[in-house]
Amino acid sequence: MEFLTSKSDLSRTLEMVLHIVPPKTTLPVLSNLLLDVKKDSITVISTDLDTSVSTTLAGEVKKPGMVTVPARRLGEIVRLLPDKPIHISLQDETRIQIECGETKYRIMGIVEEEFPKIPTVQTRERLQLPAAMLRRMIAKTMFAVSRDETRPALNGVFWRIEPRRMEMVATDGYRLARMEKTGEFPVKGKKEFLVSPKALGQMINLSDDSEEMVDIKVDNNYLVFSFGGTVVYSRLLEGPFPRYEQVIPKDNNKNMITDRAAMMTSCRRVAILSDSLTHQVQVSVRKGAVVLKSNTPDLGEATDRLEAEYDEDEMDIGYNATYLADILKNIDGDRAKFRLDTPIKAGIIEPVEQEKDEHHLCLLMPLRLAE
Amino acid sequence: MSLQILHVDFDAFFASVEKARNPLLRNRPVAVGNGVIASCCYDARRRGLYNAMPLSRARRICPDLVILDGSYPVYRAFADQIFDLCRAISPNVETFLDEAYVELTGTRRLHGSGKSVGRELRKTVRAQTGLPVTVGVGSSRMIAKLAGKSVKPDGLGAIPPGEEAVFIGPLPVRDLPGVGYRYGEILEKLQINTIAELRAVPAEALTRLFGSHGEILYRRCRGEDSAVIEEQEMPKSVSRETSFHVNTSDRREVEGMLSYLSERAVKTVRELGLETRTVHVRIRYAGGGGESKSKSLACPTSLHEPVLHMALWLLDRIWTRREALHLAGVSLTNIGPPRARQTDLYEEEGARREESLTGALDRVRDRFGFGAVVAGKSLDLIDRLERSDHGFVLRTPSLTR
């Protein structure tokens, strides 16, 4: 194996694949990158067994071959190399030589046979979607994914594709974010799967907002995104994802509309004096206004008030300020609409103005005061 | 008005209770415990025994040692009697398993000096329960406790206001509350052996050594302590553990036991009107060695279901060897007063049902004993363990609850 490349190309490629390399692992080869050099292409692959990223590297192939190299070590080396052509070659089975100007390294790799096989997806069906649309749907839902390992079914984004409709949903039990999109989607019947946020995060990081199309392949076990020269492979999570449709309230008809950014700031302001564990703020909806309040013994109290359109029964609701501010940050537009029912029922929060073909909805469960 | 606090320490509590109940034990070395010494009397301590010593070793050192299993309800009854005597002096009493703090501030005209109150209290406790207690009097919790410690057992120590710093100066640095084993080791390496020597260390140096805890030590070594007396009993942790009658690798038995132990632990937390946030699970293998792991819940709780769910999740992660277990235990920490509860989109209905079911079970158990109802995974223990009104008969009965 032998090839020539440039510092800038190699740095860019490493930046794309290094995120996946697990910081600690019991399987040493996972700390390495696979260099797969074919006659006309150089591919760099990293994996943590659940998610893998493979991307092409621009360069001139002298001799095909394969080997794995220590990922972070290679990253450090390349970062400090001079801006000159880099010549990488395999000396014997696992010893890799890196030459750049007057600098020379020899590092030990691991034979490529030990590197996990990248899964192949058994399907003929291929789906193409615009990168920008996917990125948007992911960004609008992923923040609500649960990080609680004891609730594995909530650790992913639920993705459903139908011929006329597509949606992504994430929930951690306390809040939920759903993005629906209508249009024409090239699938037969209904497809549903649960994707890890790590893979989706890679998809967002590695693609850009150009109108480039993303190629999606999925079977029962794996999901594969391909775009540009990059491929993200992800093992699907095991559900079952909760039956979220049942918890979205249908008769929340007390509507409160307020300035989204102002409400978010106000929420953060008041949260400074909220309980460190529950982050409780009291949201009091009044005719024409909303008042946010926190009151923690031994700490102090804070209030803030902003104008709002509201003409229904006044009520006081307890929310976790972090969750509330998070939702307000992740919805679009200048104004946010709260669709409420009672102080102990889920509240719906959504942007007032939505694109014609999409619907973004967030749910937030209140805090119940200790008796 | 300066504070005045009385610290009441029950000397060798479990062993003293056993001696009070059975005069034949009076001059014999007595230890209470199972596997290790939970409490031993001063006769036994003079022979070189100490708490937490394995009983096998204790028997070798002291062949005539009387070893008793002990019984929590009996100890609790004795403790409650002493706590009531404390509450007759002042309404502000903070109780623990075998000690209590009584706030005397503002009772001087009523009761006289702290020292005379202490003398009286020791006399009444001895007369009504037969137990020896040590009483310390001082201007803070810390001083009161240290005053008592200096005259243990069966003594009375009082530090007049203004003499705190002089009194604690010569004491070993490890006696200072908040120093403990680890910090004590660090300080002794630095040749700081007494509390007076600790005073010579500048505040910045202590902060560099121990972080924010350094500031607390800086004040404490000068005899200043601002901790107040809280009437509510706020345990640091509530633990339940037992060895199995026969080592077991039967998953259902182990899960059943964890369910039973966690149900008992969480009931204790609930009875105190508190909630727990962190669950710890501990196992020991039959062949020796063990594992433990803990994790915090997303929301504090006083219900069994979330605690059990977490305990079983932890068990899955620590029981990795294919080997039988000798012991299993659950402990709950991060205990505090109830806070606002984050409601859940999917489990709200269930949580509310569990709340009312728990209330109903508690009422039945308070009337007929914990063993009156066996529920959930604990049902798997029915054919495996004997049962009484108090619950299953465990190999290692709990002495603290």
CSV table of N, CA and C in Angstrom, one decimal, chain A residues 172-255:
chain,number,residue,atom,x,y,z
A,172,ASP,N,-38.1,12.1,25.5
A,172,ASP,CA,-37.4,11.6,26.6
A,172,ASP,C,-38.4,11.3,27.7
A,173,GLY,N,-39.7,11.3,27.4
A,173,GLY,CA,-40.7,11.0,28.4
A,173,GLY,C,-41.2,12.3,29.1
A,174,TYR,N,-40.4,13.3,29.1
A,174,TYR,CA,-40.8,14.6,29.7
A,174,TYR,C,-41.2,15.6,28.7
A,175,ARG,N,-40.7,15.4,27.5
A,175,ARG,CA,-41.0,16.3,26.3
A,175,ARG,C,-41.0,15.5,25.1
A,176,LEU,N,-41.5,16.0,24.0
A,176,LEU,CA,-41.5,15.3,22.7
A,176,LEU,C,-41.4,16.4,21.6
A,177,ALA,N,-40.6,16.0,20.6
A,177,ALA,CA,-40.6,16.9,19.4
A,177,ALA,C,-40.9,16.1,18.2
A,178,ARG,N,-41.8,16.7,17.4
A,178,ARG,CA,-42.2,15.9,16.1
A,178,ARG,C,-42.1,16.9,15.0
A,179,MET,N,-41.5,16.5,13.9
A,179,MET,CA,-41.5,17.2,12.7
A,179,MET,C,-42.1,16.4,11.6
A,180,GLU,N,-43.2,17.0,11.0
A,180,GLU,CA,-43.9,16.3,9.9
A,180,GLU,C,-43.7,17.0,8.6
A,181,LYS,N,-43.6,16.3,7.5
A,181,LYS,CA,-43.4,16.9,6.2
A,181,LYS,C,-44.3,16.2,5.3
A,182,THR,N,-45.0,16.9,4.5
A,182,THR,CA,-45.9,16.3,3.5
A,182,THR,C,-45.2,16.5,2.1
A,183,GLY,N,-45.5,15.6,1.2
A,183,GLY,CA,-44.9,15.7,-0.2
A,183,GLY,C,-45.0,14.3,-0.8
A,184,GLU,N,-44.1,14.1,-1.7
A,184,GLU,CA,-44.0,12.8,-2.4
A,184,GLU,C,-42.8,12.1,-2.0
A,185,PHE,N,-42.9,11.0,-1.4
A,185,PHE,CA,-41.7,10.2,-1.0
A,185,PHE,C,-41.6,8.9,-1.7
A,186,PRO,N,-40.5,8.6,-2.3
A,186,PRO,CA,-40.5,7.4,-3.1
A,186,PRO,C,-40.3,6.1,-2.3
A,187,VAL,N,-41.4,5.7,-1.5
A,187,VAL,CA,-41.3,4.4,-0.8
A,187,VAL,C,-42.6,3.7,-1.1
A,188,LYS,N,-42.5,2.4,-1.0
A,188,LYS,CA,-43.7,1.5,-1.1
A,188,LYS,C,-44.2,1.2,0.3
A,189,GLY,N,-45.4,1.6,0.6
A,189,GLY,CA,-45.9,1.3,1.9
A,189,GLY,C,-45.3,2.2,2.9
A,190,LYS,N,-45.3,1.7,4.2
A,190,LYS,CA,-44.8,2.5,5.3
A,190,LYS,C,-43.5,2.0,5.8
A,191,LYS,N,-42.6,2.9,6.1
A,191,LYS,CA,-41.3,2.4,6.6
A,191,LYS,C,-41.1,3.1,8.0
A,192,GLU,N,-40.7,2.3,9.0
A,192,GLU,CA,-40.4,2.9,10.3
A,192,GLU,C,-39.2,2.4,10.9
A,193,PHE,N,-38.3,3.3,11.5
A,193,PHE,CA,-37.1,2.8,12.2
A,193,PHE,C,-36.7,3.8,13.2
A,194,LEU,N,-35.8,3.3,14.1
A,194,LEU,CA,-35.4,4.0,15.2
A,194,LEU,C,-33.9,4.2,15.1
A,195,VAL,N,-33.4,5.5,14.9
A,195,VAL,CA,-32.0,5.8,14.6
A,195,VAL,C,-31.3,6.4,15.7
A,196,SER,N,-30.1,6.0,15.9
A,196,SER,CA,-29.3,6.6,17.0
A,196,SER,C,-28.9,8.0,16.7
A,197,PRO,N,-29.0,8.9,17.8
A,197,PRO,CA,-28.7,10.3,17.5
A,197,PRO,C,-27.2,10.5,17.1
A,198,LYS,N,-26.4,9.5,17.4
A,198,LYS,CA,-25.0,9.6,17.0
A,198,LYS,C,-24.8,9.6,15.4
A,199,ALA,N,-25.6,8.7,14.8
A,199,ALA,CA,-25.5,8.6,13.3
A,199,ALA,C,-26.1,9.9,12.7
A,200,LEU,N,-27.2,10.3,13.3
A,200,LEU,CA,-27.9,11.5,12.8
A,200,LEU,C,-27.0,12.8,12.9
A,201,GLY,N,-26.3,12.8,14.1
A,201,GLY,CA,-25.4,13.9,14.3
A,201,GLY,C,-24.3,13.9,13.3
A,202,GLN,N,-23.8,12.7,12.9
A,202,GLN,CA,-22.8,12.6,11.9
A,202,GLN,C,-23.3,13.1,10.5
A,203,MET,N,-24.5,12.7,10.3
A,203,MET,CA,-25.2,13.1,9.0
A,203,MET,C,-25.2,14.7,8.9
A,204,ILE,N,-25.6,15.3,10.1
A,204,ILE,CA,-25.6,16.8,10.1
A,204,ILE,C,-24.2,17.4,9.9
A,205,ASN,N,-23.3,16.8,10.7
A,205,ASN,CA,-21.9,17.4,10.6
A,205,ASN,C,-21.2,17.2,9.3
A,206,LEU,N,-21.5,16.1,8.6
A,206,LEU,CA,-20.7,15.8,7.4
A,206,LEU,C,-21.3,16.3,6.1
A,207,SER,N,-22.6,16.6,6.2
A,207,SER,CA,-23.2,17.1,4.9
A,207,SER,C,-23.3,18.6,5.0
A,208,ASP,N,-23.7,19.2,3.9
A,208,ASP,CA,-23.9,20.7,4.0
A,208,ASP,C,-25.2,21.0,3.4
A,209,ASP,N,-25.6,22.3,3.6
A,209,ASP,CA,-27.0,22.6,3.2
A,209,ASP,C,-27.2,22.9,1.7
A,210,SER,N,-26.3,22.4,0.9
A,210,SER,CA,-26.5,22.6,-0.5
A,210,SER,C,-27.7,21.6,-0.9
A,211,GLU,N,-28.2,21.8,-2.1
A,211,GLU,CA,-29.3,21.0,-2.5
A,211,GLU,C,-29.0,19.6,-2.8
A,212,GLU,N,-27.8,19.1,-2.4
A,212,GLU,CA,-27.3,17.8,-2.7
A,212,GLU,C,-28.3,16.7,-2.2
A,213,MET,N,-28.4,15.7,-2.9
A,213,MET,CA,-29.4,14.6,-2.5
A,213,MET,C,-28.6,13.6,-1.6
A,214,VAL,N,-29.3,13.1,-0.6
A,214,VAL,CA,-28.7,12.0,0.2
A,214,VAL,C,-29.4,10.7,-0.2
A,215,ASP,N,-28.6,9.7,-0.4
A,215,ASP,CA,-29.0,8.4,-0.8
A,215,ASP,C,-29.3,7.6,0.5
A,216,ILE,N,-30.5,7.0,0.7
A,216,ILE,CA,-30.7,6.3,1.9
A,216,ILE,C,-31.1,4.8,1.6
A,217,LYS,N,-30.4,3.9,2.3
A,217,LYS,CA,-30.8,2.5,2.2
A,217,LYS,C,-31.0,2.0,3.6
A,218,VAL,N,-32.0,1.2,3.7
A,218,VAL,CA,-32.4,0.7,5.0
A,218,VAL,C,-32.9,-0.7,4.9
A,219,ASP,N,-32.4,-1.6,5.9
A,219,ASP,CA,-33.1,-2.9,6.0
A,219,ASP,C,-33.5,-3.1,7.5
A,220,ASN,N,-33.6,-4.3,7.9
A,220,ASN,CA,-34.1,-4.5,9.3
A,220,ASN,C,-33.1,-4.1,10.4
A,221,ASN,N,-31.8,-4.1,10.0
A,221,ASN,CA,-30.8,-3.9,11.0
A,221,ASN,C,-30.0,-2.6,10.8
A,222,TYR,N,-29.8,-2.2,9.6
A,222,TYR,CA,-28.9,-1.1,9.3
A,222,TYR,C,-29.6,0.0,8.5
A,223,LEU,N,-29.1,1.2,8.7
A,223,LEU,CA,-29.5,2.4,7.9
A,223,LEU,C,-28.2,2.9,7.3
A,224,VAL,N,-28.2,3.3,6.0
A,224,VAL,CA,-27.0,3.8,5.4
A,224,VAL,C,-27.3,5.1,4.7
A,225,PHE,N,-26.6,6.2,5.0
A,225,PHE,CA,-26.8,7.4,4.3
A,225,PHE,C,-25.5,7.6,3.4
A,226,SER,N,-25.7,7.9,2.1
A,226,SER,CA,-24.5,8.3,1.3
A,226,SER,C,-24.7,9.6,0.7
A,227,PHE,N,-23.7,10.4,0.7
A,227,PHE,CA,-23.7,11.8,0.1
A,227,PHE,C,-22.3,12.1,-0.2
A,228,GLY,N,-22.1,12.8,-1.3
A,228,GLY,CA,-20.7,13.2,-1.7
A,228,GLY,C,-19.9,11.9,-1.7
A,229,GLY,N,-18.8,11.9,-1.2
A,229,GLY,CA,-18.0,10.6,-1.1
A,229,GLY,C,-18.1,9.9,0.2
A,230,THR,N,-19.1,10.4,1.0
A,230,THR,CA,-19.1,9.9,2.4
A,230,THR,C,-20.3,8.9,2.6
A,231,VAL,N,-20.1,7.9,3.4
A,231,VAL,CA,-21.2,7.0,3.8
A,231,VAL,C,-21.2,6.8,5.3
A,232,VAL,N,-22.4,7.0,5.9
A,232,VAL,CA,-22.6,6.8,7.3
A,232,VAL,C,-23.5,5.5,7.4
A,233,TYR,N,-22.9,4.5,8.2
A,233,TYR,CA,-23.6,3.3,8.4
A,233,TYR,C,-24.1,3.3,9.9
A,234,SER,N,-25.3,2.9,10.2
A,234,SER,CA,-25.7,2.9,11.5
A,234,SER,C,-26.6,1.7,11.9
A,235,ARG,N,-26.3,1.1,13.0
A,235,ARG,CA,-27.1,0.0,13.4
A,235,ARG,C,-28.4,0.6,14.0
A,236,LEU,N,-29.6,0.0,13.5
A,236,LEU,CA,-30.8,0.6,14.0
A,236,LEU,C,-31.1,0.2,15.5
A,237,LEU,N,-31.7,1.0,16.2
A,237,LEU,CA,-32.0,0.7,17.6
A,237,LEU,C,-33.2,-0.2,17.7
A,238,GLU,N,-33.2,-0.9,18.8
A,238,GLU,CA,-34.4,-1.8,19.0
A,238,GLU,C,-35.5,-1.0,19.8
A,239,GLY,N,-36.6,-1.0,19.3
A,239,GLY,CA,-37.7,-0.3,20.0
A,239,GLY,C,-38.2,-1.2,21.1
A,240,PRO,N,-39.5,-1.2,21.3
A,240,PRO,CA,-40.5,-0.4,20.5
A,240,PRO,C,-40.5,1.0,21.0
A,241,PHE,N,-40.6,1.9,20.1
A,241,PHE,CA,-40.7,3.3,20.4
A,241,PHE,C,-42.2,3.5,20.9
A,242,PRO,N,-42.3,4.3,22.0
A,242,PRO,CA,-43.7,4.4,22.6
A,242,PRO,C,-44.7,4.9,21.6
A,243,ARG,N,-46.0,4.6,21.9
A,243,ARG,CA,-47.1,5.0,21.0
A,243,ARG,C,-47.4,6.5,21.3
A,244,TYR,N,-46.5,7.3,20.7
A,244,TYR,CA,-46.6,8.7,21.0
A,244,TYR,C,-47.8,9.4,20.5
A,245,GLU,N,-48.5,8.9,19.4
A,245,GLU,CA,-49.6,9.6,18.9
A,245,GLU,C,-50.7,9.7,20.1
A,246,GLN,N,-50.7,8.7,20.9
A,246,GLN,CA,-51.7,8.7,22.0
A,246,GLN,C,-51.5,9.8,23.0
A,247,VAL,N,-50.3,10.2,23.2
A,247,VAL,CA,-50.1,11.2,24.2
A,247,VAL,C,-50.1,12.7,23.7
A,248,ILE,N,-50.3,12.8,22.4
A,248,ILE,CA,-50.4,14.2,21.9
A,248,ILE,C,-51.9,14.6,22.1
A,249,PRO,N,-52.1,15.7,22.9
A,249,PRO,CA,-53.4,16.0,23.3
A,249,PRO,C,-54.2,16.6,22.1
A,250,LYS,N,-55.5,16.2,22.0
A,250,LYS,CA,-56.3,16.7,20.9
A,250,LYS,C,-57.1,17.9,21.2
A,251,ASP,N,-57.4,18.1,22.5
A,251,ASP,CA,-58.3,19.2,22.9
A,251,ASP,C,-57.7,20.3,23.7
A,252,ASN,N,-56.4,20.6,23.4
A,252,ASN,CA,-55.8,21.7,24.1
A,252,ASN,C,-56.2,23.0,23.3
A,253,ASN,N,-57.2,23.7,23.8
A,253,ASN,CA,-57.7,24.8,23.0
A,253,ASN,C,-57.5,26.2,23.7
A,254,LYS,N,-56.7,26.2,24.8
A,254,LYS,CA,-56.5,27.6,25.4
A,254,LYS,C,-55.1,28.0,24.8
A,255,ASN,N,-55.2,29.0,23.8
A,255,ASN,CA,-54.0,29.4,23.1
A,255,ASN,C,-53.4,30.6,23.7
